[in-house]
Every structure is written in C-alpha cells, then in structure tokens.
Tab-separated table of C-alpha atoms in Angstrom:
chain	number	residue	atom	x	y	z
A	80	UNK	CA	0.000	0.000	0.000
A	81	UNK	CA	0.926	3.407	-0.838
A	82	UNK	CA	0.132	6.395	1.089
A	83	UNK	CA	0.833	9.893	-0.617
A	84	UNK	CA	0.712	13.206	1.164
A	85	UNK	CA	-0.348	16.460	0.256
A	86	UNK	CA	1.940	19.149	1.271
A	87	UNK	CA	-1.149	21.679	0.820
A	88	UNK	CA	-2.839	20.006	3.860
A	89	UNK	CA	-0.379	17.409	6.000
A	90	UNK	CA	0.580	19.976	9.029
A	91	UNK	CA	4.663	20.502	8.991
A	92	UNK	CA	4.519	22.932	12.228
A	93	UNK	CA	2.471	22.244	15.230
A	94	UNK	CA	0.312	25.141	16.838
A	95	UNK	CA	2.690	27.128	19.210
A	96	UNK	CA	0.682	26.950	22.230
A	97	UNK	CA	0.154	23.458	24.051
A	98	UNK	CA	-3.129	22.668	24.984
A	99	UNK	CA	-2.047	22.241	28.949
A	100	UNK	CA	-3.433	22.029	32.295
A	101	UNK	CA	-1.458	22.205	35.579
A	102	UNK	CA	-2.126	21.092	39.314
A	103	UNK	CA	-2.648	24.144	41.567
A	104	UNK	CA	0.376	24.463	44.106
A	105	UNK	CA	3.175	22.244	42.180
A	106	UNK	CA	3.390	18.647	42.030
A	107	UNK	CA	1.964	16.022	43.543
A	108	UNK	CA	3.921	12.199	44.624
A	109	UNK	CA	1.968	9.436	43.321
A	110	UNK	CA	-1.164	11.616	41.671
A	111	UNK	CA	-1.568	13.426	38.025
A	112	UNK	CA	0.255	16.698	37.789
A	113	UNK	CA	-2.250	17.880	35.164
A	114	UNK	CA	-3.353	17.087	31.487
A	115	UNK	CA	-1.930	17.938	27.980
A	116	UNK	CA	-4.361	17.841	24.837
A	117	UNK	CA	-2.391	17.302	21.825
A	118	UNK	CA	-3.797	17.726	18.266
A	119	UNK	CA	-2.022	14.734	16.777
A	120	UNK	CA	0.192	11.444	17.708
A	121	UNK	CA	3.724	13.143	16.274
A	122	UNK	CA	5.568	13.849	19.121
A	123	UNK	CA	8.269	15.394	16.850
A	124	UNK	CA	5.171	18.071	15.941
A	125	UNK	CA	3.575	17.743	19.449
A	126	UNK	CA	6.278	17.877	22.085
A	127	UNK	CA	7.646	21.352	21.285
A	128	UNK	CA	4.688	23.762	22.156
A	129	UNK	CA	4.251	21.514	25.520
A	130	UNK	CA	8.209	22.126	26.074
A	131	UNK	CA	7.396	25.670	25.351
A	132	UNK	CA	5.152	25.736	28.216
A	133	UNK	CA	6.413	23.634	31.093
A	134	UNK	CA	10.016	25.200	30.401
A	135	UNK	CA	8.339	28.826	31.105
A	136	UNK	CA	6.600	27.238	34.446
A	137	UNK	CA	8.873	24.612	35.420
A	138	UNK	CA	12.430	24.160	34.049
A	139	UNK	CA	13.853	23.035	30.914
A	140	UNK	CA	12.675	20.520	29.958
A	141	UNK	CA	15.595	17.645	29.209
A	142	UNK	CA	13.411	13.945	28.859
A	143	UNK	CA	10.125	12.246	28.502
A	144	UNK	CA	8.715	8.910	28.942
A	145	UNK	CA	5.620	7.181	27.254
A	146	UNK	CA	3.970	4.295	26.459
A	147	UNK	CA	4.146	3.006	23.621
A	148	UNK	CA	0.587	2.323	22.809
A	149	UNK	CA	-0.386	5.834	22.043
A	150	UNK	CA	2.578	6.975	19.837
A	151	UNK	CA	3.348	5.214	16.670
A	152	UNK	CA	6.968	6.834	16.912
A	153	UNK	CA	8.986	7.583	19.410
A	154	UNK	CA	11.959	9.216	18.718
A	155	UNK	CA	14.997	9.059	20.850
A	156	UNK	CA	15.714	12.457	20.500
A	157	UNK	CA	13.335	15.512	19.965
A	158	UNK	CA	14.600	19.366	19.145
A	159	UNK	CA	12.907	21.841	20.943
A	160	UNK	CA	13.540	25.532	21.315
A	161	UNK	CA	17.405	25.131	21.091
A	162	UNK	CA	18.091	22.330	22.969
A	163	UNK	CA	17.201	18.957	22.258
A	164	UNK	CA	14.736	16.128	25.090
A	165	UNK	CA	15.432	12.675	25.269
A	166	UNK	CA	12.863	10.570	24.948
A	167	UNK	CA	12.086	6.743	26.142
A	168	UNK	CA	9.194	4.404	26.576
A	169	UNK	CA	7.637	1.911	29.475
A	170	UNK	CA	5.273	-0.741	27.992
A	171	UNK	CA	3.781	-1.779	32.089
A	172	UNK	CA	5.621	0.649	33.965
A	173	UNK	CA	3.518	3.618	32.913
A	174	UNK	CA	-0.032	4.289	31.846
A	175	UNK	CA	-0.741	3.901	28.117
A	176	UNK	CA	-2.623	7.533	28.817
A	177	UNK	CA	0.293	9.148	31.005
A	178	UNK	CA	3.207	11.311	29.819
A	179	UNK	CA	6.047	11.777	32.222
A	180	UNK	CA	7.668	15.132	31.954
A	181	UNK	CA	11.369	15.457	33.303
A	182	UNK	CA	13.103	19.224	34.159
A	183	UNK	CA	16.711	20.248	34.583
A	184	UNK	CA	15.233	21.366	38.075
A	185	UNK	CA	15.117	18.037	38.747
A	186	UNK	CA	11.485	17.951	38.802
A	187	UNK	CA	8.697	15.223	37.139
A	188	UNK	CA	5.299	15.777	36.278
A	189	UNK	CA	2.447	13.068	35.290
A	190	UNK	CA	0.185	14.563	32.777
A	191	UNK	CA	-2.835	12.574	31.516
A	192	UNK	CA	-2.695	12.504	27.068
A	193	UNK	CA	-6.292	13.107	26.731
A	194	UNK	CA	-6.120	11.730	23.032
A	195	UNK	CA	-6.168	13.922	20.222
A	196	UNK	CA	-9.531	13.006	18.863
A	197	UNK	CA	-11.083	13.660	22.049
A	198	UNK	CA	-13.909	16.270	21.336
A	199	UNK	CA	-13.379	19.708	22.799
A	200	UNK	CA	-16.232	18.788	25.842
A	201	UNK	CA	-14.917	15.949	27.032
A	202	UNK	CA	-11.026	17.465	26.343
A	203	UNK	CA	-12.385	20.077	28.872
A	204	UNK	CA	-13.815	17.825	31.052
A	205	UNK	CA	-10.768	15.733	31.394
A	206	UNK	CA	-8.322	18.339	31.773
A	207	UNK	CA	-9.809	20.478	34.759
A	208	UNK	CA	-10.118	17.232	36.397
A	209	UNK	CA	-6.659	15.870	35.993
A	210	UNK	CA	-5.603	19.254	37.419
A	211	UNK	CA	-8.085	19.175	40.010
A	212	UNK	CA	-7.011	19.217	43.387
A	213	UNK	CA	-9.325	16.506	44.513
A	214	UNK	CA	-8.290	14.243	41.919
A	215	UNK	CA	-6.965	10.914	43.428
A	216	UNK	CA	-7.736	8.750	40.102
A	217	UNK	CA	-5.138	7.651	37.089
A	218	UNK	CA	-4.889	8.242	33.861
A	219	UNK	CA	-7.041	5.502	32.912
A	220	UNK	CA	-9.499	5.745	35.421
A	221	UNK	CA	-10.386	9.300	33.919
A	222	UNK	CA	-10.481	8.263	30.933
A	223	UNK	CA	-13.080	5.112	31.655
A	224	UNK	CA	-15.242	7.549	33.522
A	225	UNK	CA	-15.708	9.327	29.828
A	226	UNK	CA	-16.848	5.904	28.305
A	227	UNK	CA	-19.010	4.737	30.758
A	228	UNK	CA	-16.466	2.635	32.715
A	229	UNK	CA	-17.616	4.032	36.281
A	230	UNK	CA	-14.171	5.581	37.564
A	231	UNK	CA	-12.563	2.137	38.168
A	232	UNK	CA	-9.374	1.530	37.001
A	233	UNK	CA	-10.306	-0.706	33.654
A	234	UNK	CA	-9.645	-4.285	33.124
A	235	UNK	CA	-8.100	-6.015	30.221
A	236	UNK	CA	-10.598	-5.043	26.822
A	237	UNK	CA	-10.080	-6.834	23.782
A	238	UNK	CA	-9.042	-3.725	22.113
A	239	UNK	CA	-6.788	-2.807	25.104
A	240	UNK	CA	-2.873	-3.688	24.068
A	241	UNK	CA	-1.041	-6.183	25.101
A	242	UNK	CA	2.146	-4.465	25.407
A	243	UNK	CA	0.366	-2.529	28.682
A	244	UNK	CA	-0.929	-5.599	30.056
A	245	UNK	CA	1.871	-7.816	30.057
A	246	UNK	CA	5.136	-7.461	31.922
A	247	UNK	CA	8.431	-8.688	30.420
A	248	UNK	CA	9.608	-11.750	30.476
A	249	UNK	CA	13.013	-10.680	29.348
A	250	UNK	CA	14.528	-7.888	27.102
A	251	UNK	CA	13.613	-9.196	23.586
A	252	UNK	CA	9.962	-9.538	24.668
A	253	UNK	CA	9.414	-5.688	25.331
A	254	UNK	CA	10.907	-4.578	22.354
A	255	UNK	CA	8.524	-7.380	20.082
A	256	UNK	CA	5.376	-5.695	22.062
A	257	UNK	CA	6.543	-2.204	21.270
A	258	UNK	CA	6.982	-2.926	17.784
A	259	UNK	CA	3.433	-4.773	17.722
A	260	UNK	CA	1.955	-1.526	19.640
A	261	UNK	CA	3.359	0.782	17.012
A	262	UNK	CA	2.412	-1.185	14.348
A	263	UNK	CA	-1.218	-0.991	15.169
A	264	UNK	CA	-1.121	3.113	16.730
A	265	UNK	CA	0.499	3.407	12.906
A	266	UNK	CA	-2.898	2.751	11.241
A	267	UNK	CA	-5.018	5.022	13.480
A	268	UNK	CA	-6.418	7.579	11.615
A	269	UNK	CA	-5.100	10.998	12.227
A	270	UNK	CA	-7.833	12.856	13.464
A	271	UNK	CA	-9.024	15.935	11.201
C-alpha cells in the first residue's frame, strides 16, 4: 500500500501553544500533575509547544517517557527551542494515557494525554479534572469515567494492548510488544 501526502494540507509545524493544564500548588507524589491535549500522535510536531510551556513554568525541559501504545513513533531524541529532550518508553511501567515530563530542576510531572480526537467537551472535562485538586484517580481511570467505565481503574478489553498488560519476560519480549503496539497506533487515523 501506498500512502501519498499532500503538502497543501499534511501539518509541517504544530500550533505554538500546548493545549495544557497544571495542578494548583506544584506537584503532587503518586497523583496526576495535570493534562496535555495534543492535536495529533507526532511527538516530533507535538512535544515542542508543551516544552514551550512547562520550560516557562517549570524548568527546561531535558526527557520524557511514554507508552508506547499511544505513539506510533517515538523518537529518541526531539529538538525543541534550542536544545534537544530525550525521549524513552515503558510498555507496564507507565499508563498507556500518562506522559512523564522530566526538568533540569530536577522535577517530574504526570500529565494525563487526553487523546487527540477527544472532542473539545470531554477534552475540557478531562483536563480540569486531571488538574483538580481533589483528583486521586489515574490516567485511565479518567479516561473510563468518559466511556461509561464508572471511575474504576479498567480491566483487560479486547481492544486494550497487550504491550500494557503484560510485563516482560526478558529484554527481547518488550521490544517485540513495542513494535506490535506501534504497528497498530500506525494505522489510526489521524484525526481531522
């Protein structure tokens, strides 16, 4: 299969301002530091408007860490603003929904990816209450409240990735369930 892309409308910069929400008061051990909102799965596009942000509030920014699941790339090495984050991956060590944030500072932040095709609503929603004071839920447990889930923390789901699920057995089997979770975020459609 071929795919062909039209300069006129495939985005080459990514909106300057980060669609971001922040804890009142600083960070929080153990709990969601806030929520970012991107407007695609490119991190290369995504990540420098949110370094943009958190490097005005918070530090420079100098790594991240996601899962797999959610980004069909993940670059090792990301240029932002003159200076370039590192960038690495967790398959069951961090929530498919979660992005964590390192700073120069040293400080980390847990945001909740409310994902891109998330309608503005629900974005909304999701956001003020992954910055909420009050919240004591993860990542996932947000997002199941939007679907009907009930708050819980969700279970396995047959469209739920196995690379999240499972831990490793040893260091070739993380790498073949990062492959097989990129291989199916890769045909997503990008949302319009």
């Amino acid at each position: 299969m071929t795919t062909t892309l039209d300069r006129a409308t495939t985005p080459t910069t990514p909106d300057p301002l980060a669609r971001l929400s922040l804890t009142p008061g600083g960070v929080r051990p153990g709990r969601l530091d806030g929520a970012w909102w991107p407007r695609s799965r490119n991190l290369l596009l995504e990540l420098p408007a949110l370094a943009a942000d958190i490097d005005a509030r918070w530090g420079r920014i100098t790594r991240i860490t996601v899962n797999p699941a959610q980004w069909p790339v993940i670059p090792r090495r990301i240029p932002v603003a003159g200076h370039t984050v590192h960038a690495g991956w967790f398959t069951s060590e961090q929530d498919e929904h979660t992005i964590a944030v390192f700073s120069y500072a040293p400080r980390r932040l847990n945001l909740l990816v409310v994902p891109p095709e998330t309608d503005a609503d629900d974005a909304a929603r999701l956001m003020a209450e992954a910055a909420g004071s009050a919240n004591t839920t993860g990542a996932s447990g947000l997002l199941a409240v939007g679907r009907g889930g009930g708050g819980r923390e969700p279970g396995p789901r047959a469209d739920f990735l196995p690379s999240a699920l499972a831990p490793s057995d040893n260091d070739g089997a993380a790498a073949r369930r990062a492959n097989v979770a990129r291989g199916r975020a890769a045909s997503w459609p990008e949302p319009a």
